[in-house]
Each structure stands twice: as structure tokens, then as C-alpha cells.
XYZ file of N, CA, C and O in Angstrom:
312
model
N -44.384 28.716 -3.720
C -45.786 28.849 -3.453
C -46.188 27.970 -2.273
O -47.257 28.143 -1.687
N -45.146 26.843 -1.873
C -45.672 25.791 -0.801
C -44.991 26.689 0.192
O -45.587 26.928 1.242
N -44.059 27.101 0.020
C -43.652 28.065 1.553
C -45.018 29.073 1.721
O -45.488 29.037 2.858
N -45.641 29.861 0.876
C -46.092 30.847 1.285
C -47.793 30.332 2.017
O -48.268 30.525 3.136
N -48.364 29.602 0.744
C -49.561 28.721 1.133
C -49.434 27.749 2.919
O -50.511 27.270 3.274
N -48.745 27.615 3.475
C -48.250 26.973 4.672
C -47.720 27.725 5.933
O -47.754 27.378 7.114
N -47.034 29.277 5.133
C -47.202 30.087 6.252
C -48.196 30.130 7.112
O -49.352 30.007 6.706
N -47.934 30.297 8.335
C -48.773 30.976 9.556
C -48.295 31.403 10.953
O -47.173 31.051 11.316
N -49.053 32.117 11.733
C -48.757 33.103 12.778
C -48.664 32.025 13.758
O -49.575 31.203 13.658
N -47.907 31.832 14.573
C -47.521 30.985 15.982
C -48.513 32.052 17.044
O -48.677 33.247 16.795
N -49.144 31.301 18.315
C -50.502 31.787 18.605
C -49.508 31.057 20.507
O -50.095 30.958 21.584
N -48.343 30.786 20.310
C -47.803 30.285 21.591
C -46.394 29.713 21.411
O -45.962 29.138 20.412
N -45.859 29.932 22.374
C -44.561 30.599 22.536
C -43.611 29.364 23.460
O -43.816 29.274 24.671
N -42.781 28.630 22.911
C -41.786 28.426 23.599
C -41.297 28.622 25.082
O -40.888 29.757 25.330
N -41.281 28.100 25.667
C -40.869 28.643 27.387
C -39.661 27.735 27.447
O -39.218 27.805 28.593
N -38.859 26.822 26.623
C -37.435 26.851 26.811
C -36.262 27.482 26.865
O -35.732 27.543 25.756
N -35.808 27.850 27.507
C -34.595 28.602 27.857
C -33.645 28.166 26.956
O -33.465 27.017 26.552
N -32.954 29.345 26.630
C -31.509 28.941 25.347
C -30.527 29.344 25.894
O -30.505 30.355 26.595
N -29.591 28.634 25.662
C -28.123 29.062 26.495
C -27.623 30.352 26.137
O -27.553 30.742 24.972
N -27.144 31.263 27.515
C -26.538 32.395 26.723
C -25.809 32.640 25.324
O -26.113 33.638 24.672
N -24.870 31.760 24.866
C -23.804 31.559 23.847
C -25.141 31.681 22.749
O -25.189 32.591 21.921
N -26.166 30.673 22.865
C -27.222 30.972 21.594
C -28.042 32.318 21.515
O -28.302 32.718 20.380
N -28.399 32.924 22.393
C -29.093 33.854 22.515
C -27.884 35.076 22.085
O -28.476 35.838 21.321
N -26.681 35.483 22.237
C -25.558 36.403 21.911
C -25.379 35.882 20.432
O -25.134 36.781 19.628
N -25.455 34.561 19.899
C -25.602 34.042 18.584
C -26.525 35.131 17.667
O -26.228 35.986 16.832
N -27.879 34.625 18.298
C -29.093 35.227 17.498
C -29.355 36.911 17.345
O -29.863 37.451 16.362
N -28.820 37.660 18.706
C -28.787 38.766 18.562
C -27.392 39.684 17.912
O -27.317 40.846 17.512
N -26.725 38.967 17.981
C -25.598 39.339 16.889
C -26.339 39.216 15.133
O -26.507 39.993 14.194
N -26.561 38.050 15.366
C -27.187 37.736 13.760
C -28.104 38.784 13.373
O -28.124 39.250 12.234
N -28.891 39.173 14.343
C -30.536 39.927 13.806
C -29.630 41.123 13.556
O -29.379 41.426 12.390
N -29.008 41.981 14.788
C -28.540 43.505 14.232
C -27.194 43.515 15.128
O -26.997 44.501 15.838
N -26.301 42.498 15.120
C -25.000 42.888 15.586
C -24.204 43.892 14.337
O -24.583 44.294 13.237
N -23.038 44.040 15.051
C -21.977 45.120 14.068
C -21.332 43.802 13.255
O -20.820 42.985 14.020
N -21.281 43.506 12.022
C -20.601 42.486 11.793
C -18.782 43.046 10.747
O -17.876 42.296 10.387
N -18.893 44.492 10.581
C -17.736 45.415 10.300
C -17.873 46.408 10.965
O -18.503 47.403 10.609
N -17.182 46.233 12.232
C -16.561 47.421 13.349
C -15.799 48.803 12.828
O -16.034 49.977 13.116
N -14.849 48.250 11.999
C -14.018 49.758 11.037
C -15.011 50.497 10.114
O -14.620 51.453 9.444
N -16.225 50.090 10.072
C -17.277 51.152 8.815
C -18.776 50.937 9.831
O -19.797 51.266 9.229
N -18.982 50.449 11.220
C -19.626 50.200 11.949
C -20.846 49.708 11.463
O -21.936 49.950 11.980
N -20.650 48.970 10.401
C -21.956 48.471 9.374
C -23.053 46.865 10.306
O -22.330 45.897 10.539
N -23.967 46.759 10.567
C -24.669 45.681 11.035
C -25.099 44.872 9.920
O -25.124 45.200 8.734
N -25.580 43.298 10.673
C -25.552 42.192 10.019
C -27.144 42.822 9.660
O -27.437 42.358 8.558
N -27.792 43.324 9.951
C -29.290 43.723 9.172
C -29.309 45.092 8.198
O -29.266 46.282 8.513
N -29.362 44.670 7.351
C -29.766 46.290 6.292
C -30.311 47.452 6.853
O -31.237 47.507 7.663
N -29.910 48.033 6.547
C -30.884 49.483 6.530
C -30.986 50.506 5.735
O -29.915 50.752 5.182
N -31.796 51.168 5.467
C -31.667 52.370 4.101
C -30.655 53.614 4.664
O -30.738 54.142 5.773
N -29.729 53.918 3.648
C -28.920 54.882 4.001
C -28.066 54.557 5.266
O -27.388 55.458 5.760
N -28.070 53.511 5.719
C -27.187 53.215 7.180
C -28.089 53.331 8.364
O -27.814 52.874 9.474
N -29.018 53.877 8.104
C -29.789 54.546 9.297
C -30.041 53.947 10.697
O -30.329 54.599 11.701
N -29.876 52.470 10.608
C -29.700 51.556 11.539
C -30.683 51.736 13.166
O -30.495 51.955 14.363
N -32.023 51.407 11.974
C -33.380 52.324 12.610
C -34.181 50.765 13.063
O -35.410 50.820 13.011
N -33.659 49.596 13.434
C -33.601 48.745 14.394
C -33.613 47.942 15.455
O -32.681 47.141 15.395
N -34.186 47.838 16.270
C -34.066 47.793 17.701
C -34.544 46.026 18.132
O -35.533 45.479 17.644
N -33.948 45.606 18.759
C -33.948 44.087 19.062
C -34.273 44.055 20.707
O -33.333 44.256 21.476
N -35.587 43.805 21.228
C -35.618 43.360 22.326
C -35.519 41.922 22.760
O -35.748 40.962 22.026
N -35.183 41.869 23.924
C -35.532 40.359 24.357
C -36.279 40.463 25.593
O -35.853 41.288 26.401
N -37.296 39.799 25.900
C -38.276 39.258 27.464
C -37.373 38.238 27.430
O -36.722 37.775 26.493
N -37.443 37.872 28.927
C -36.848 36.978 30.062
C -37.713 37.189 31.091
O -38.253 38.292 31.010
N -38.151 36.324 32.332
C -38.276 36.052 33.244
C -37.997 37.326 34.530
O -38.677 37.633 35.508
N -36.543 37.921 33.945
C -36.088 38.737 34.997
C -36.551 40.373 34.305
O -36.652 41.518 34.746
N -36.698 39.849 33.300
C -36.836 41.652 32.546
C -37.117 42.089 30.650
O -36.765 41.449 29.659
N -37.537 42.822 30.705
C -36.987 43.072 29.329
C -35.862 43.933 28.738
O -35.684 45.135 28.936
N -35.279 43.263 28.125
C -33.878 44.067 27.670
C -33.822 44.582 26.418
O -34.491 44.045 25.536
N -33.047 45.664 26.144
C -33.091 46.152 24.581
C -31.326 45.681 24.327
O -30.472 45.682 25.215
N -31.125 45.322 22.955
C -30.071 45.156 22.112
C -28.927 45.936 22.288
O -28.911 46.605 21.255
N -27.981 46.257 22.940
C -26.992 47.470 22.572
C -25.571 47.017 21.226
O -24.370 47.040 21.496
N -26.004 46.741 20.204
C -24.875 46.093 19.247
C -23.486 46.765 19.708
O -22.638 46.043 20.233
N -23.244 48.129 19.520
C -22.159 48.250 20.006
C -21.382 47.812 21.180
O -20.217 47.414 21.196
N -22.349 47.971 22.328
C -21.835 47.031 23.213
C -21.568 45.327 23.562
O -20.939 44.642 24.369
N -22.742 45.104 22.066
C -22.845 43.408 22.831
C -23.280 43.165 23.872
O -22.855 42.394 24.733
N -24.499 44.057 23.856
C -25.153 43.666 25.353
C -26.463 43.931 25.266
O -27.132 44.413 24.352
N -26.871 43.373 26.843
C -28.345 43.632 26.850
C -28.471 44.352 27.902
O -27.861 43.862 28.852
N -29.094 45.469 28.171
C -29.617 46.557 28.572
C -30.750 46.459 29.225
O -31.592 46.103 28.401
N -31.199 46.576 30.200
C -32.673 46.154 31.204
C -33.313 47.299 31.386
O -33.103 48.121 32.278
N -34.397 47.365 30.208
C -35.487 48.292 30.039
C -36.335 48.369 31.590
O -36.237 49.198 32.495
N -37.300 46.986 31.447
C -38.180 47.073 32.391
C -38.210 45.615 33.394
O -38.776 44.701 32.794
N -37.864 45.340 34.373
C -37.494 44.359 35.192
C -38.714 43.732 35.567
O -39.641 44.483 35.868
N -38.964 42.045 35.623
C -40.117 41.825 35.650
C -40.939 41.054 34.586
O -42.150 40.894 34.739
């Protein structure tokens, strides 16, 4: 009840930069493949459906998640 009573919405944002190695960390964690032979991800989904999508903003762009690839993908530059 003290976690929930103490929740709240962040209203401003971090502008420290995280080292690549942490940022490939975190997006592995949210929806990487974490079993390649049954192509299953580290986030649930109903029926597999793997209905998901992980962006990241940067400075240079915004990128979308590609788990299979392990990569980031440059939506909109800017």
C-alpha cells in the first residue's frame, strides 16, 4: 500500500546519456528474444503475439526496437 500511495507520474526527464552497453541492456530486457530456438521475448504476450514495440528518442533521432536484429532502426531523424 506504501508503494502504491507514493506512486507518481515524473513531469521531467533525465538528459543523461547512458552508455550504449546499458541502453542494449534495457532494450533487450523490455522485449529482446531471450529463447532464439522458440523465438520467445523477455516481455509476455497473449498467444505469442508479440504486439510490442520499444522506441527510443536520442538527440540524433528516434529509433524503433528491432529484437530480432538487436538493433535500432531510425524512424525519424532529429
Amino acid at each position: 500500500m506504501k508503494a502504491l500511495s507514493l506512486r507518481a507520474s515524473a513531469n521531467e526527464y533525465d538528459t543523461t546519456r547512458i552508455s550504449r552497453q546499458d541502453l542494449s541492456d534495457l532494450l533487450w530486457a523490455a522485449n529482446g528474444i531471450n529463447r532464439p530456438d522458440l523465438g520467445k521475448r523477455t516481455a509476455p504476450s497473449a498467444i505469442n503475439a508479440q504486439d510490442i514495440d520499444v522506441y527510443v528518442c536520442m538527440a540524433s533521432g528516434t529509433y524503433l526496437y528491432d529484437a530480432k536484429k538487436h538493433a535500432l532502426d531510425l524512424m525519424i531523424t532529429g
